[in-house]
Amino acid sequence: SGQRRGGAAEAGGGLSLREELTVLGRQVEDAGRGLEGIGKSISYDLEGEESYSTYLRRESAQISDAYSSSDRSLSELEGKFRQGQEQGSREEARLGDSFLGLLLHARALLRETRHISVGLRDKHDLLALTVRSHGARLSRLKNDYLRA
């Protein structure tokens, strides 16, 4: 520092040793405050843990717990989804069986109706023959009556 002082004094605008030490002291204080701030920032980042490894262990445990919890929730959700699908399948089967039963019942009714219709057609034909026969007999009786 003596050489600096001598060299700076020769330049004409140099600082005294006391001033240089004062400036250097302020720089050290500033650096100390900076390091203190960094220390606080690190302790804040570590959330009160004494070392980074402890912080990482705690974070790892929290992540593991969160993963286990989400895995459990996902398993429960999958189970409920499967139950819903099974219930939906059972309901679809029940509805299908019910619809099939109604369809078979309607088919049976249509067959019965067709048989009745065929029987009615036969009876209609028989009745038409009977009416024609009676008509012919009445016409003959009328003619016989009118002639007599």
mmCIF file of C-alpha atoms in Angstrom, residues 67-127:
data_model
loop_
_atom_site.group_PDB
_atom_site.id
_atom_site.type_symbol
_atom_site.label_atom_id
_atom_site.label_comp_id
_atom_site.label_asym_id
_atom_site.label_seq_id
_atom_site.Cartn_x
_atom_site.Cartn_y
_atom_site.Cartn_z
ATOM 1 C CA TYR A 67 -46.892 -39.221 -5.231
ATOM 2 C CA SER A 68 -48.232 -41.948 -2.935
ATOM 3 C CA SER A 69 -51.349 -39.912 -2.279
ATOM 4 C CA SER A 70 -51.937 -39.230 -5.960
ATOM 5 C CA ASP A 71 -51.248 -42.889 -6.779
ATOM 6 C CA ARG A 72 -53.808 -43.942 -4.165
ATOM 7 C CA SER A 73 -56.321 -41.457 -5.533
ATOM 8 C CA LEU A 74 -55.706 -42.666 -9.057
ATOM 9 C CA SER A 75 -56.198 -46.287 -7.979
ATOM 10 C CA GLU A 76 -59.471 -45.362 -6.273
ATOM 11 C CA LEU A 77 -60.583 -43.486 -9.367
ATOM 12 C CA GLU A 78 -59.742 -46.448 -11.591
ATOM 13 C CA GLY A 79 -61.714 -48.731 -9.247
ATOM 14 C CA LYS A 80 -64.728 -46.438 -9.352
ATOM 15 C CA PHE A 81 -64.439 -46.222 -13.140
ATOM 16 C CA ARG A 82 -64.392 -50.030 -13.412
ATOM 17 C CA GLN A 83 -67.392 -50.271 -11.072
ATOM 18 C CA GLY A 84 -69.222 -47.709 -13.189
ATOM 19 C CA GLN A 85 -68.430 -49.662 -16.342
ATOM 20 C CA GLU A 86 -69.581 -52.923 -14.771
ATOM 21 C CA GLN A 87 -72.757 -51.285 -13.496
ATOM 22 C CA GLY A 88 -73.328 -49.752 -16.943
ATOM 23 C CA SER A 89 -72.789 -53.158 -18.557
ATOM 24 C CA ARG A 90 -75.246 -54.787 -16.155
ATOM 25 C CA GLU A 91 -77.778 -52.043 -16.801
ATOM 26 C CA GLU A 92 -77.304 -52.368 -20.561
ATOM 27 C CA ALA A 93 -77.750 -56.137 -20.282
ATOM 28 C CA ARG A 94 -80.883 -55.648 -18.182
ATOM 29 C CA LEU A 95 -82.260 -53.139 -20.676
ATOM 30 C CA GLY A 96 -81.337 -55.456 -23.553
ATOM 31 C CA ASP A 97 -83.082 -58.370 -21.848
ATOM 32 C CA SER A 98 -86.104 -56.196 -21.136
ATOM 33 C CA PHE A 99 -86.219 -54.967 -24.739
ATOM 34 C CA LEU A 100 -85.777 -58.510 -26.033
ATOM 35 C CA GLY A 101 -88.630 -59.663 -23.794
ATOM 36 C CA LEU A 102 -90.880 -56.896 -25.144
ATOM 37 C CA LEU A 103 -89.864 -57.768 -28.695
ATOM 38 C CA LEU A 104 -90.656 -61.456 -28.172
ATOM 39 C CA HIS A 105 -93.995 -60.551 -26.599
ATOM 40 C CA ALA A 106 -94.872 -58.283 -29.547
ATOM 41 C CA ARG A 107 -93.876 -61.070 -31.956
ATOM 42 C CA ALA A 108 -96.144 -63.530 -30.139
ATOM 43 C CA LEU A 109 -99.010 -61.023 -30.255
ATOM 44 C CA LEU A 110 -98.496 -60.505 -33.998
ATOM 45 C CA ARG A 111 -98.569 -64.271 -34.606
ATOM 46 C CA GLU A 112 -101.737 -64.591 -32.557
ATOM 47 C CA THR A 113 -103.288 -61.665 -34.429
ATOM 48 C CA ARG A 114 -102.342 -63.228 -37.767
ATOM 49 C CA HIS A 115 -103.913 -66.564 -36.743
ATOM 50 C CA ILE A 116 -107.066 -64.783 -35.615
ATOM 51 C CA SER A 117 -107.102 -62.804 -38.874
ATOM 52 C CA VAL A 118 -106.811 -66.005 -40.919
ATOM 53 C CA GLY A 119 -109.639 -67.519 -38.869
ATOM 54 C CA LEU A 120 -111.798 -64.407 -39.356
ATOM 55 C CA ARG A 121 -111.131 -64.456 -43.111
ATOM 56 C CA ASP A 122 -112.274 -68.089 -43.223
ATOM 57 C CA LYS A 123 -115.383 -67.216 -41.188
ATOM 58 C CA HIS A 124 -116.022 -64.220 -43.468
ATOM 59 C CA ASP A 125 -115.810 -66.421 -46.531
ATOM 60 C CA LEU A 126 -118.128 -68.954 -44.890
ATOM 61 C CA LEU A 127 -120.546 -66.188 -43.881
#
